[in-house]
Short mmCIF file of C-alpha atoms and ligand atoms in Angstrom, two decimals:
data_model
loop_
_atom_site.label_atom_id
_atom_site.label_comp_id
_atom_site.label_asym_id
_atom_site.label_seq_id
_atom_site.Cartn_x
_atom_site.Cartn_y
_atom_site.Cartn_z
CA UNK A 1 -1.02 -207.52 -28.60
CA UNK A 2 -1.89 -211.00 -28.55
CA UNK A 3 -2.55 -213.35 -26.03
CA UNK A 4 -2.77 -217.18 -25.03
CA UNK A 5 -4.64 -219.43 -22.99
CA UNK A 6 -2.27 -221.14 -20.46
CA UNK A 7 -4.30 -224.21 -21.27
CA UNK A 8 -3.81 -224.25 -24.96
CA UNK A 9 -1.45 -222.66 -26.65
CA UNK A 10 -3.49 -222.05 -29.86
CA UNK A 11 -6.13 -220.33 -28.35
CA UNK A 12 -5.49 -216.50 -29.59
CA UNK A 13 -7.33 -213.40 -28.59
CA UNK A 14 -6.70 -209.76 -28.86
CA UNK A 15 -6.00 -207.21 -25.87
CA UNK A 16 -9.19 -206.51 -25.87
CA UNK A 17 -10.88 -209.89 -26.11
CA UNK A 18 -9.00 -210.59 -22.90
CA UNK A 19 -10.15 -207.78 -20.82
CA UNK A 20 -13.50 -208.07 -22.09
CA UNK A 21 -13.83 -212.01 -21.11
CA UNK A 22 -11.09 -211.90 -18.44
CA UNK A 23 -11.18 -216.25 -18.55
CA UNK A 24 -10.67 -218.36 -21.82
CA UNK A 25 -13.62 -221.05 -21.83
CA UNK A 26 -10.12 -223.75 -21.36
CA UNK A 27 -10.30 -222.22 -17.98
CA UNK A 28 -6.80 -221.26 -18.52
CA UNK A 29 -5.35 -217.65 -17.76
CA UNK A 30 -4.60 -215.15 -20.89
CA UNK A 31 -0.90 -214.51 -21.22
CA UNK A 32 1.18 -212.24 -23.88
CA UNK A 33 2.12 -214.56 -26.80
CA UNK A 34 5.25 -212.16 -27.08
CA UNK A 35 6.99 -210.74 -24.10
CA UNK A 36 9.25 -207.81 -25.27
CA UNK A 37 12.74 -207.11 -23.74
CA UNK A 38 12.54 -203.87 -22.82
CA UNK A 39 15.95 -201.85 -24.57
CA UNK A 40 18.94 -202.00 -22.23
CA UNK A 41 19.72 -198.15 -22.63
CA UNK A 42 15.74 -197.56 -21.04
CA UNK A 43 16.32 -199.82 -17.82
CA UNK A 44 19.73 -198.00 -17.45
CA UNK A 45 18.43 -194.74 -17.69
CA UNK A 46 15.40 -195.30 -15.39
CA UNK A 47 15.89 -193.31 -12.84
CA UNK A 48 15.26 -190.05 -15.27
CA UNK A 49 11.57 -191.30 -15.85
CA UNK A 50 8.87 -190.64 -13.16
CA UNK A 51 6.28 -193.49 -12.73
CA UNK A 52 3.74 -192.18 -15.43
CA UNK A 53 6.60 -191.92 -17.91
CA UNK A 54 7.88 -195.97 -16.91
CA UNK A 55 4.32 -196.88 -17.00
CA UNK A 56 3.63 -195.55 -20.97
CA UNK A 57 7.02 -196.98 -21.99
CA UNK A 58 6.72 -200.44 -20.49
CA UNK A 59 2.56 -201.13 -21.39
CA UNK A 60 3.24 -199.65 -24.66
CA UNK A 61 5.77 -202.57 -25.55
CA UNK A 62 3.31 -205.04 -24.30
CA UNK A 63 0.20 -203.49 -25.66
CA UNK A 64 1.76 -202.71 -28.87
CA UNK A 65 -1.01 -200.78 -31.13
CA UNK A 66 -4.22 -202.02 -29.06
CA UNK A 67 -4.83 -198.99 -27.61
CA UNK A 68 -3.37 -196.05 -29.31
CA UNK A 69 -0.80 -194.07 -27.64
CA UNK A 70 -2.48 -190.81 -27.10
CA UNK A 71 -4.97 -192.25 -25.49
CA UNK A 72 -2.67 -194.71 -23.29
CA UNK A 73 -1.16 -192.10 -22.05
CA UNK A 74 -4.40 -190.71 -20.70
CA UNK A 75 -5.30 -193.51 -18.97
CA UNK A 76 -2.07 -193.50 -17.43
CA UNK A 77 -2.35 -190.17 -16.00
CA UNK A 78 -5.49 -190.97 -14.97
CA UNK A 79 -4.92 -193.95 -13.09
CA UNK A 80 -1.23 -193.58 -11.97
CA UNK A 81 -2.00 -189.80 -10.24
CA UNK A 82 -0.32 -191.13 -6.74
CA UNK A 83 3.00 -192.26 -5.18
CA UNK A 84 5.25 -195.02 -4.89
CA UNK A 85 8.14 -194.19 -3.04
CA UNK A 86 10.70 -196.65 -1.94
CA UNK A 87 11.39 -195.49 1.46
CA UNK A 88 14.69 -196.43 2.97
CA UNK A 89 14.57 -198.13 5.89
CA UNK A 90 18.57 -198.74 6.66
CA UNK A 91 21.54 -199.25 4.49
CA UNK A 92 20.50 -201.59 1.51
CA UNK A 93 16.73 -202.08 2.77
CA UNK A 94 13.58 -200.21 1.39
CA UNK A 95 9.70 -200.70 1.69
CA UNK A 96 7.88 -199.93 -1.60
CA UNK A 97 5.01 -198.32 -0.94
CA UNK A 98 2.09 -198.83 -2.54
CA UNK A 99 -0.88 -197.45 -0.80
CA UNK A 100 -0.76 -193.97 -1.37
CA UNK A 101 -4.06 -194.82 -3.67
CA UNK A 102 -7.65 -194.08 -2.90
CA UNK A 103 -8.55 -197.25 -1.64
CA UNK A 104 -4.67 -197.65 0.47
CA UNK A 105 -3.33 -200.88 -1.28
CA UNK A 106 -1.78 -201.63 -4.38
CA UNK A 107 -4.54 -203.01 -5.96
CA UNK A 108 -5.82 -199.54 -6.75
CA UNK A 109 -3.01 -199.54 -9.87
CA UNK A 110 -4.83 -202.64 -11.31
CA UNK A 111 -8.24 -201.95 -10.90
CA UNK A 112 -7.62 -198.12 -11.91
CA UNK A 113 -6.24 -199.17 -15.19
CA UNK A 114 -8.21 -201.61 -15.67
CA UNK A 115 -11.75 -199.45 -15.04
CA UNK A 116 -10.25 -197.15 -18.12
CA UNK A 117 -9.79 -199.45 -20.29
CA UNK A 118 -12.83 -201.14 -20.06
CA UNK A 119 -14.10 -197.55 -20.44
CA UNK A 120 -11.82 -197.15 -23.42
CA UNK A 121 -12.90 -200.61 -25.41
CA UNK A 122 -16.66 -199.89 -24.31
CA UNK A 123 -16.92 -196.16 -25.88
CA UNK A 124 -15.62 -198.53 -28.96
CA UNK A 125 -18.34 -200.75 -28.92
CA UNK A 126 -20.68 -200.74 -31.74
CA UNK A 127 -24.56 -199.06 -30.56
CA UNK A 128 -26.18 -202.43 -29.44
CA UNK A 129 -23.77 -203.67 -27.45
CA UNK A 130 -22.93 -200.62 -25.78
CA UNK A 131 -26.75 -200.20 -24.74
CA UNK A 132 -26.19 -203.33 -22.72
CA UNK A 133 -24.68 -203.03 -19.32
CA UNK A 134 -21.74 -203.84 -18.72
CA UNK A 135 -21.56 -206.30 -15.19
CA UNK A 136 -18.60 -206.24 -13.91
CA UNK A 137 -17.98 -209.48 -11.04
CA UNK A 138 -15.85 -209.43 -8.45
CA UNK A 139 -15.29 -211.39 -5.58
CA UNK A 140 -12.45 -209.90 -3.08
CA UNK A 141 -10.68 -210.99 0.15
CA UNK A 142 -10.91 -207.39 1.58
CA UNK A 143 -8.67 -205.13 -0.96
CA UNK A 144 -9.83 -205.91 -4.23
CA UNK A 145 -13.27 -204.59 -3.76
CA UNK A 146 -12.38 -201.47 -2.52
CA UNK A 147 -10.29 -200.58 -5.20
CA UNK A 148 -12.30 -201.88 -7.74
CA UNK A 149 -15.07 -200.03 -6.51
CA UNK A 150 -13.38 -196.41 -6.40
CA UNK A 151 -12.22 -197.64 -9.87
CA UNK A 152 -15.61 -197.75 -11.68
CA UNK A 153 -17.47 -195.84 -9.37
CA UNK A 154 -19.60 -193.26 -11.20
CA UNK A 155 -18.00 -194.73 -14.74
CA UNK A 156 -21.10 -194.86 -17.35
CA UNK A 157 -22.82 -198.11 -18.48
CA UNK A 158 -21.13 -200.37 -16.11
CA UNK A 159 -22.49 -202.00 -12.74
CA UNK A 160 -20.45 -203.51 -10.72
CA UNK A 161 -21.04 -206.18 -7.97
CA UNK A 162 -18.67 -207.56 -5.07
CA UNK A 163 -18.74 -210.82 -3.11
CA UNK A 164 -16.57 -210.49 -0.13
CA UNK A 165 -16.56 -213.08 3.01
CA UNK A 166 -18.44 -212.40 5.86
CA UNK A 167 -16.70 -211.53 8.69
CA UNK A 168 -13.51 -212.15 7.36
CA UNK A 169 -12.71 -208.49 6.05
CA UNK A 170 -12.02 -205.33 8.16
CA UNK A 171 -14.29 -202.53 9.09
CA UNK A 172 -12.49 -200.47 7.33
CA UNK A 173 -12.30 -202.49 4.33
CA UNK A 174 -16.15 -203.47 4.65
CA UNK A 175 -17.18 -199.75 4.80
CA UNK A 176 -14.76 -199.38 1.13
CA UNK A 177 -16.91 -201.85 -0.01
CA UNK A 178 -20.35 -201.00 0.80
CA UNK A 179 -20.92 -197.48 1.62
CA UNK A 180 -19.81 -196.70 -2.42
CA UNK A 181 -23.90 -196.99 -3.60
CA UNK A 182 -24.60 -195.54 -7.00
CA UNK A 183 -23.37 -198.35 -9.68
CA UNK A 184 -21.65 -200.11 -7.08
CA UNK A 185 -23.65 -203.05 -5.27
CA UNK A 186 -22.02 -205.25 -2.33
CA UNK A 187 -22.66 -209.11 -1.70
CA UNK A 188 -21.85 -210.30 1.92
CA UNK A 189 -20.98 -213.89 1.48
CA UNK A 190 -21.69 -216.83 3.78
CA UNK A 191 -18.41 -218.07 3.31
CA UNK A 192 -14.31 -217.71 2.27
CA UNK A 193 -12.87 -215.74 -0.14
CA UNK A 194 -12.51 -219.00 -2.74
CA UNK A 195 -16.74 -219.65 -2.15
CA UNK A 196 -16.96 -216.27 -3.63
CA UNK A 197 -14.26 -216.77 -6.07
CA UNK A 198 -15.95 -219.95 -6.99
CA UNK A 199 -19.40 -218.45 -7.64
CA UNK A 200 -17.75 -215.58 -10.12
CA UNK A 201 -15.94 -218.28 -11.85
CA UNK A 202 -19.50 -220.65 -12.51
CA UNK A 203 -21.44 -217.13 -13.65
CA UNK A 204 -18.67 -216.92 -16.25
CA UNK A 205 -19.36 -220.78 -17.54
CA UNK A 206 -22.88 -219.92 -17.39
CA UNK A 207 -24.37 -220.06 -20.45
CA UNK A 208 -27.83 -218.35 -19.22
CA UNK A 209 -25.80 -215.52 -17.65
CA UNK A 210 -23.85 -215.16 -20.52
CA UNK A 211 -26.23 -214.64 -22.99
CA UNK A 212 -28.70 -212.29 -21.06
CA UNK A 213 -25.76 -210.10 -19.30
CA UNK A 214 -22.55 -208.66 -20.73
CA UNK A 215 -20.77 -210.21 -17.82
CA UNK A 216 -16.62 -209.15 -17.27
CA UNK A 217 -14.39 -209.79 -14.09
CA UNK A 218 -12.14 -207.26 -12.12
CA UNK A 219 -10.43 -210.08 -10.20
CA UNK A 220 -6.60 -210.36 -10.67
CA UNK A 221 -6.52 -212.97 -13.26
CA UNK A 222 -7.68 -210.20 -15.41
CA UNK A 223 -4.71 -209.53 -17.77
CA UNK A 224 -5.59 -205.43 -17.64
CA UNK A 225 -4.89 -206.05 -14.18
CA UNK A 226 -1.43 -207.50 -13.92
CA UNK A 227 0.13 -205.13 -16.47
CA UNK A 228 0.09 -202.16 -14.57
CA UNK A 229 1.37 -203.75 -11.57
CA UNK A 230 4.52 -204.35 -13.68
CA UNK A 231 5.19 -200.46 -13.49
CA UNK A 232 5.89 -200.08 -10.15
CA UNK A 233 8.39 -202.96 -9.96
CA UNK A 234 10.81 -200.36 -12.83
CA UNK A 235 9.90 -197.62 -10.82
CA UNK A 236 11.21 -199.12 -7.65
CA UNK A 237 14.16 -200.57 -9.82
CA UNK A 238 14.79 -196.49 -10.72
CA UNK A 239 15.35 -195.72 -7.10
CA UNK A 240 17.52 -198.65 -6.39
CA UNK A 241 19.54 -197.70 -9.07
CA UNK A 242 19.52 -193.67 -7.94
CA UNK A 243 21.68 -195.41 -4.56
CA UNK A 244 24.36 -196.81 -7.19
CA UNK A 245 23.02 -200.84 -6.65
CA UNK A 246 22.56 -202.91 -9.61
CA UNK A 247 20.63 -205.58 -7.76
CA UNK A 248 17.33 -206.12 -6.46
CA UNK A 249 15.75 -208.76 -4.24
CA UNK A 250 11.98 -208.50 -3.87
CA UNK A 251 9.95 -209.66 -1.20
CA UNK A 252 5.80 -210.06 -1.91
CA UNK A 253 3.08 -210.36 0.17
CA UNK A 254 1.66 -212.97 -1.71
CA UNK A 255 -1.86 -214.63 -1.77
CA UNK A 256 -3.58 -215.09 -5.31
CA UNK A 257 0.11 -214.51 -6.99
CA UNK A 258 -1.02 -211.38 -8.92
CA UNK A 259 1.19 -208.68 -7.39
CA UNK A 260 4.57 -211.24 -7.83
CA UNK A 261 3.18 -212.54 -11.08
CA UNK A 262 3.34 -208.58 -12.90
CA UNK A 263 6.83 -208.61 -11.26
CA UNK A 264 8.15 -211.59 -12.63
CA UNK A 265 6.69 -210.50 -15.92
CA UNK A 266 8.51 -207.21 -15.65
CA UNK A 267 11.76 -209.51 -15.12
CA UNK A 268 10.80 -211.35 -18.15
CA UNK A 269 10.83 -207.92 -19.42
CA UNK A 270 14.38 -207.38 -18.74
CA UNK A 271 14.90 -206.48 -15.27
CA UNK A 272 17.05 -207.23 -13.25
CA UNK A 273 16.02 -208.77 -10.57
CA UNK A 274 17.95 -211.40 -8.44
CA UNK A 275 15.27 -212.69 -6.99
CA UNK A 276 11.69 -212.76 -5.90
CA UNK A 277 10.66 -213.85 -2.01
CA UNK A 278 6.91 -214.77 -2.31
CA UNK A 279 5.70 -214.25 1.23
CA UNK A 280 2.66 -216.70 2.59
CA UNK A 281 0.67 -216.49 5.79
CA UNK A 282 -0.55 -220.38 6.68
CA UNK A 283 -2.16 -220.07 3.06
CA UNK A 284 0.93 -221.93 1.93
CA UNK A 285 -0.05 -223.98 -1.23
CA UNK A 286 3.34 -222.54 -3.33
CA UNK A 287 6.04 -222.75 -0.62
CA UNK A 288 4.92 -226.45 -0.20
CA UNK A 289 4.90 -226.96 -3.91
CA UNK A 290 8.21 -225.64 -4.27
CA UNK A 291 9.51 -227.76 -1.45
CA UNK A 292 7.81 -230.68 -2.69
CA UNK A 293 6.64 -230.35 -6.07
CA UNK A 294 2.92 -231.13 -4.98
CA UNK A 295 0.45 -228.33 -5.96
CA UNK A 296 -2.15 -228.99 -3.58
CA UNK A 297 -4.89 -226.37 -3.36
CA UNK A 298 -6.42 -226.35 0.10
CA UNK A 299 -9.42 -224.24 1.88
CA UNK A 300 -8.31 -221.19 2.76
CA UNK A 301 -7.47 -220.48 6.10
CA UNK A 302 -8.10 -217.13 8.25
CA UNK A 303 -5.61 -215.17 9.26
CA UNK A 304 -4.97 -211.85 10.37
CA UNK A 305 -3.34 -211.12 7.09
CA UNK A 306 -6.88 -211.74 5.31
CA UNK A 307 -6.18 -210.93 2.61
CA UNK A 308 -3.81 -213.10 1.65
CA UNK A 309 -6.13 -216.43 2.76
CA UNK A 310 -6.21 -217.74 -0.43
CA UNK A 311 -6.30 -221.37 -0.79
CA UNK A 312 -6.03 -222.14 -4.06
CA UNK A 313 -3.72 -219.11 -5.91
CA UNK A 314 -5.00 -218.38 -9.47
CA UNK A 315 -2.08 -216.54 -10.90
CA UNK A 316 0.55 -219.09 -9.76
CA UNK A 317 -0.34 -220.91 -13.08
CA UNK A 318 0.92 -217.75 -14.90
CA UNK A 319 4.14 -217.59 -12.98
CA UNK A 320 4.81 -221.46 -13.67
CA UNK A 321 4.01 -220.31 -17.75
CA UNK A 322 6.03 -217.30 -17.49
CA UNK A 323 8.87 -220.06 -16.96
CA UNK A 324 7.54 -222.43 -19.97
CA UNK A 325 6.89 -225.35 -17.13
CA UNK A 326 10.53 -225.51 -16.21
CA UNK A 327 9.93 -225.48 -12.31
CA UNK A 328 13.90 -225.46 -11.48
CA UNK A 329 14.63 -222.26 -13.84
CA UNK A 330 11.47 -220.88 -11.96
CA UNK A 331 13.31 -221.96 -8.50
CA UNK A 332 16.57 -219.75 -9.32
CA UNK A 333 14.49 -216.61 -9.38
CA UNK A 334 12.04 -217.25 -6.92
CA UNK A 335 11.48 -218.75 -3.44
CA UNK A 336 8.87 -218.98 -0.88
CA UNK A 337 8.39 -218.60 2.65
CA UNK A 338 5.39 -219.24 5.30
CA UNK A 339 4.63 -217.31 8.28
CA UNK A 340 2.43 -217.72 11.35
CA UNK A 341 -0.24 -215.35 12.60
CA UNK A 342 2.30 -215.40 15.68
CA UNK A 343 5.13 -214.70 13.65
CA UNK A 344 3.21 -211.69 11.41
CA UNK A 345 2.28 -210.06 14.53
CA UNK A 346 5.98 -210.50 16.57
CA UNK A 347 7.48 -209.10 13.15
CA UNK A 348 4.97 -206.04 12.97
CA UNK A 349 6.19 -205.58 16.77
CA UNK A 350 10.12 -205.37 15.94
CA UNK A 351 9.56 -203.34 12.45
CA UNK A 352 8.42 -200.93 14.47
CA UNK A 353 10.68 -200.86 17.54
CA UNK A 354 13.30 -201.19 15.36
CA UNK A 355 12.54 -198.73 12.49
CA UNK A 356 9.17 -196.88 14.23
CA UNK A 357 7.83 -198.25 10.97
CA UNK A 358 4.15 -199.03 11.46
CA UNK A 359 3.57 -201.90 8.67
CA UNK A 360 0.41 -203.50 7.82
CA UNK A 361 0.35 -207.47 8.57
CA UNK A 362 0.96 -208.48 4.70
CA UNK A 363 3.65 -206.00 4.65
CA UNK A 364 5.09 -207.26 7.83
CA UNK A 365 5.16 -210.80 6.77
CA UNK A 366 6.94 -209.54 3.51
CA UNK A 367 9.84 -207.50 5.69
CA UNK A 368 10.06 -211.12 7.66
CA UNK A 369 10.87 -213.05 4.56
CA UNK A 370 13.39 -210.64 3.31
CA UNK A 371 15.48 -210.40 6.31
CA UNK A 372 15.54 -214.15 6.57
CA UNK A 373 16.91 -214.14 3.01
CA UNK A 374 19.43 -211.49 4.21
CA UNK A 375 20.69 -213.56 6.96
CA UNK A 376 21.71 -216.33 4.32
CA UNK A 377 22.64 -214.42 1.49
CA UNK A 378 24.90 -211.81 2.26
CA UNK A 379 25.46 -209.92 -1.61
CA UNK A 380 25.31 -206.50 -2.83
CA UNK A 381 22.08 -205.67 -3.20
CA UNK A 382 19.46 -203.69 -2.17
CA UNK A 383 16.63 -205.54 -0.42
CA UNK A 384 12.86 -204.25 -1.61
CA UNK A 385 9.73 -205.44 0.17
CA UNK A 386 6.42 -204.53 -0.64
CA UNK A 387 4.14 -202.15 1.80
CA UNK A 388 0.49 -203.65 -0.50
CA UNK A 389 -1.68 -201.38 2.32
CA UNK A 390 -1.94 -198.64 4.81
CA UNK A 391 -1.50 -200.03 8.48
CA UNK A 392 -4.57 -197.93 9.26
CA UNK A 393 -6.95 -200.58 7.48
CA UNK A 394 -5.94 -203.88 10.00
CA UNK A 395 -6.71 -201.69 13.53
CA UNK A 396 -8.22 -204.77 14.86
CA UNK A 397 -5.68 -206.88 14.74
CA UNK A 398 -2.75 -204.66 15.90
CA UNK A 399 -1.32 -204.87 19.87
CA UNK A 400 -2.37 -202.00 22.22
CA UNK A 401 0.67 -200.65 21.66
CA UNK A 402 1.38 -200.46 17.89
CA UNK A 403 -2.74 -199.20 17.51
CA UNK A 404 -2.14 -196.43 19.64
CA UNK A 405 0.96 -195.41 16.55
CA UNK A 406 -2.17 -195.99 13.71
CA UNK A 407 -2.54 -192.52 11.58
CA UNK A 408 -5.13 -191.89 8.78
CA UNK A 409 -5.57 -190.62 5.50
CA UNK A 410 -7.79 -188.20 4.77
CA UNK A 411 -9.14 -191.26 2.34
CA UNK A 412 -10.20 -192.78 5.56
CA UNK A 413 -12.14 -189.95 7.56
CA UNK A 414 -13.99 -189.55 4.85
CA UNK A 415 -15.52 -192.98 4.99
CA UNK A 416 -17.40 -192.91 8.81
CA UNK A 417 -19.81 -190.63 7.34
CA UNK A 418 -20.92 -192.54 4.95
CA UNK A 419 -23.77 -194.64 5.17
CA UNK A 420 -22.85 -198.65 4.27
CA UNK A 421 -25.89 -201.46 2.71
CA UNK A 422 -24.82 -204.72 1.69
CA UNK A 423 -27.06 -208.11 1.23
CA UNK A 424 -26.52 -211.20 2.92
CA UNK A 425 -26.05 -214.11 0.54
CA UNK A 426 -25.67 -217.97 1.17
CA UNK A 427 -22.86 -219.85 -0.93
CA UNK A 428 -25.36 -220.76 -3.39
CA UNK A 429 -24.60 -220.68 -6.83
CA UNK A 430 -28.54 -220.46 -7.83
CA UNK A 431 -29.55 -217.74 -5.23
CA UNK A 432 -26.62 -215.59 -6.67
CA UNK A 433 -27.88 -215.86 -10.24
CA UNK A 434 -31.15 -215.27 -9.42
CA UNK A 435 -29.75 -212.04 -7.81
CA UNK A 436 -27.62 -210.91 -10.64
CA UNK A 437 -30.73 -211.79 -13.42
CA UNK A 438 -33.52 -209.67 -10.90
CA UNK A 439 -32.72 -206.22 -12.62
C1 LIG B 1 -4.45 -208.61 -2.39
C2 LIG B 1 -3.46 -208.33 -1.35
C3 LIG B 1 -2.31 -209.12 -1.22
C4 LIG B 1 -2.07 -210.32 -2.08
O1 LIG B 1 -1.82 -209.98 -3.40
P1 LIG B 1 -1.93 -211.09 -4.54
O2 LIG B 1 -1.74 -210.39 -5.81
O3 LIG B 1 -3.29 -211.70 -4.41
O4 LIG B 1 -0.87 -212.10 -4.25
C5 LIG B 1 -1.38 -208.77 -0.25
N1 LIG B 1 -1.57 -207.71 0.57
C6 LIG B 1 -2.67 -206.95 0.47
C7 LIG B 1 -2.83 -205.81 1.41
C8 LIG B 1 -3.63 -207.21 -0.49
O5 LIG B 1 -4.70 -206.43 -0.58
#
């Protein structure tokens, strides 16, 4: 495999390269220089494969000999050992869900891949470089960390340290980030989810940091992160197709573009998909660009779908690429709708009256979008949004009522008795290398 920086095309790097440095130096994202069509007589036959099986077939044809297929396979197993089950919610309409992971949203499939093949490349590395640590950055909105954390936790030779906003994740989520301890460590952040996004991005064009540390990034712009979010998008495809539909609309809780970026790579793929919904809280940077062609990234804003409150979307420039710049071919397949804390809440409100389907806000927002789009676009085919976590993580801002419906995981009881340590940091780029060089 070999990839491209979306800021100059002749920038090549191998698979690995990518995952390794997560960011060309262009400040770019990496993208596949080819994108393989996957073979018409696999994407009709889906619905014989089970998601491990989907996943090895379609990363294979991306990866192409970068990691060897006995060993892909592996990691698959590994990382994909959990559910995704459309669940049908009434004729023609099915959640996806994708928190059935250890950390309850569908980041774990990215950052569970991702951990093994860091693991994979680093066994790889030659004896000096392998003595060095490897520091893995990340700065989260709430979800990220979590997953990220269960996904290296205990994994030899690498370190990891979060950023997350204070105050501005849940207690649930906070507790997934910081009671983890071994080679996990936790930053609380005096600020939003882009200061700490911002401070990962300057360590990486540090050139101190970079030589003394064997700095990487687990954020979504790394390309071992969007590939296996592709998966799911077939394996939801499978079940449509088990109902006898052809046609799928998807509707994405959408906030740094990384969950609808792997899909519209899978379409790229081959699927068939008439069309994406990305779905925005007040973070609404791409439903204003596509109504008015202005990208204009803003400070995010807090909502109670946190963590979507991303002001300034990394991955969108992937989506726009995935198109080759043509922003109206980009408008046939996908649109984009904003909601309203208001509207978020009064949709989790009649998901559940209507369908006793408890749905977390982001998921909510997502089932909002697509029945909009229903009400316009009457067509045969089956309507897909995307549950991205458990209801059970967003307890404080649920109604009375809908709280009293919460139910959780055993991944969740386990948590309270855990003991949580985090350290309080200012947004200061200095203070923050001075942490990461102490040790
Ligand atoms: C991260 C996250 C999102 C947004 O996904 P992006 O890939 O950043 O667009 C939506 N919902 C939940 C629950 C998340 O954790």
């Amino acid at each position: 495999m070999i990839l491209y920086s979306t800021n100059n095309m002749a920038a090549r790097v191998s698979f690995k390269e990518a995952v390794f440095n997560s960011l060309p130096t262009d400040k770019g994202l990496y993208m596949p220089l080819e994108i393989p069509r996957m073979d018409p007589l696999f994407l009709r036959n889906l619905p014989q494969y089970d998601l491990p099986a989907i996943a090895f077939e379609v990363s294979r044809s991306l990866l192409g000999d970068a990691i060897p297929a006995q060993v892909l396979r592996r990691i698959i197993d590994e990382a994909m050992d959990f559910q995704a089950p459309v669940k049908p919610l009434e004729a023609g309409l099915g959640v996806l869900e994708l928190f059935h992971g250890p950390s309850l949203a569908f980041k774990d499939f990215g950052a569970r891949f991702m951990s093994r093949v860091m693991g994979y490349f680093s066994a790889d590395e030659n004896q000096a470089e392998k003595e060095r640590l490897l520091d893995v950055l990340v700065a989260t909105s709430g979800d990220t960390g979590g997953a990220v954390a269960q996904g290296f936790l205990g994994v030899k030779g690498t370190r990891v340290t979060i950023l997350y906003p204070k105050g501005k994740v849940s207690k649930i989520q906070e507790l997934q980030l910081t009671s983890n301890g071994g080679n996990i460590r936790a930053l609380e952040i005096e600020g939003t989810f882009d200061d700490c996004q911002a401070l990962v991005k300057q360590a990486f064009n540090d050139p101190e940091l970079s030589r003394k540390l064997r700095l990487t990034s687990a954020n979504s712009i790394n390309i071992s992160r969007l590939i296996p979010q592709t998966f799911y998008y077939f394996h939801a495809y499978a079940q449509v197709l088990m109902q006898g539909i052809r046609e799928v609309v998807f509707s994405v809780p959408s906030g740094n573009f990384g969950n609808i970026g792997a899909g519209v790579l899978a379409y790229r793929m081959g699927l068939p998909v008439r069309k994406f919904i990305a779905a925005t809280n007040a973070n609404d940077v791409v439903p204003r660009f596509l109504s008015t062609g202005v990208f204009q990234p803003q400070p995010a804003k807090a909502t109670v779908s946190n963590a979507m409150d991303v002001g300034s979307p990394s991955n969108w420039v992937r989506i726009v690429d995935l198109f080759g710049g043509d922003i109206s071919a980009l408008q046939q397949v996908l649109i984009s709708r904003s909601y309203t804390d208001k509207q978020t809440l009064s949709a989790m409100e009649v998901l559940y009256r209507e369908h006793e389907y408890l749905a977390c806000p982001h998921t909510a927002i997502a089932w909002q979008a697509v029945m909009d789009y229903r009400q316009t676009e009457p067509g045969e085919y089956a309507s897909v949004f995307l549950a991205t976590a458990h209801p059970c993580k967003f307890p404080d801002i649920m109604p009375g009522n809908l709280r009293d419906q919460i139910t959780y995981p055993p991944q969740v009881s386990d948590l309270f008795s855990k003991s949580a340590s985090s350290v309080p940091m200012p947004v200061d780029f200095e203070a923050f290398k001075a942490y990461l060089l102490q040790v």
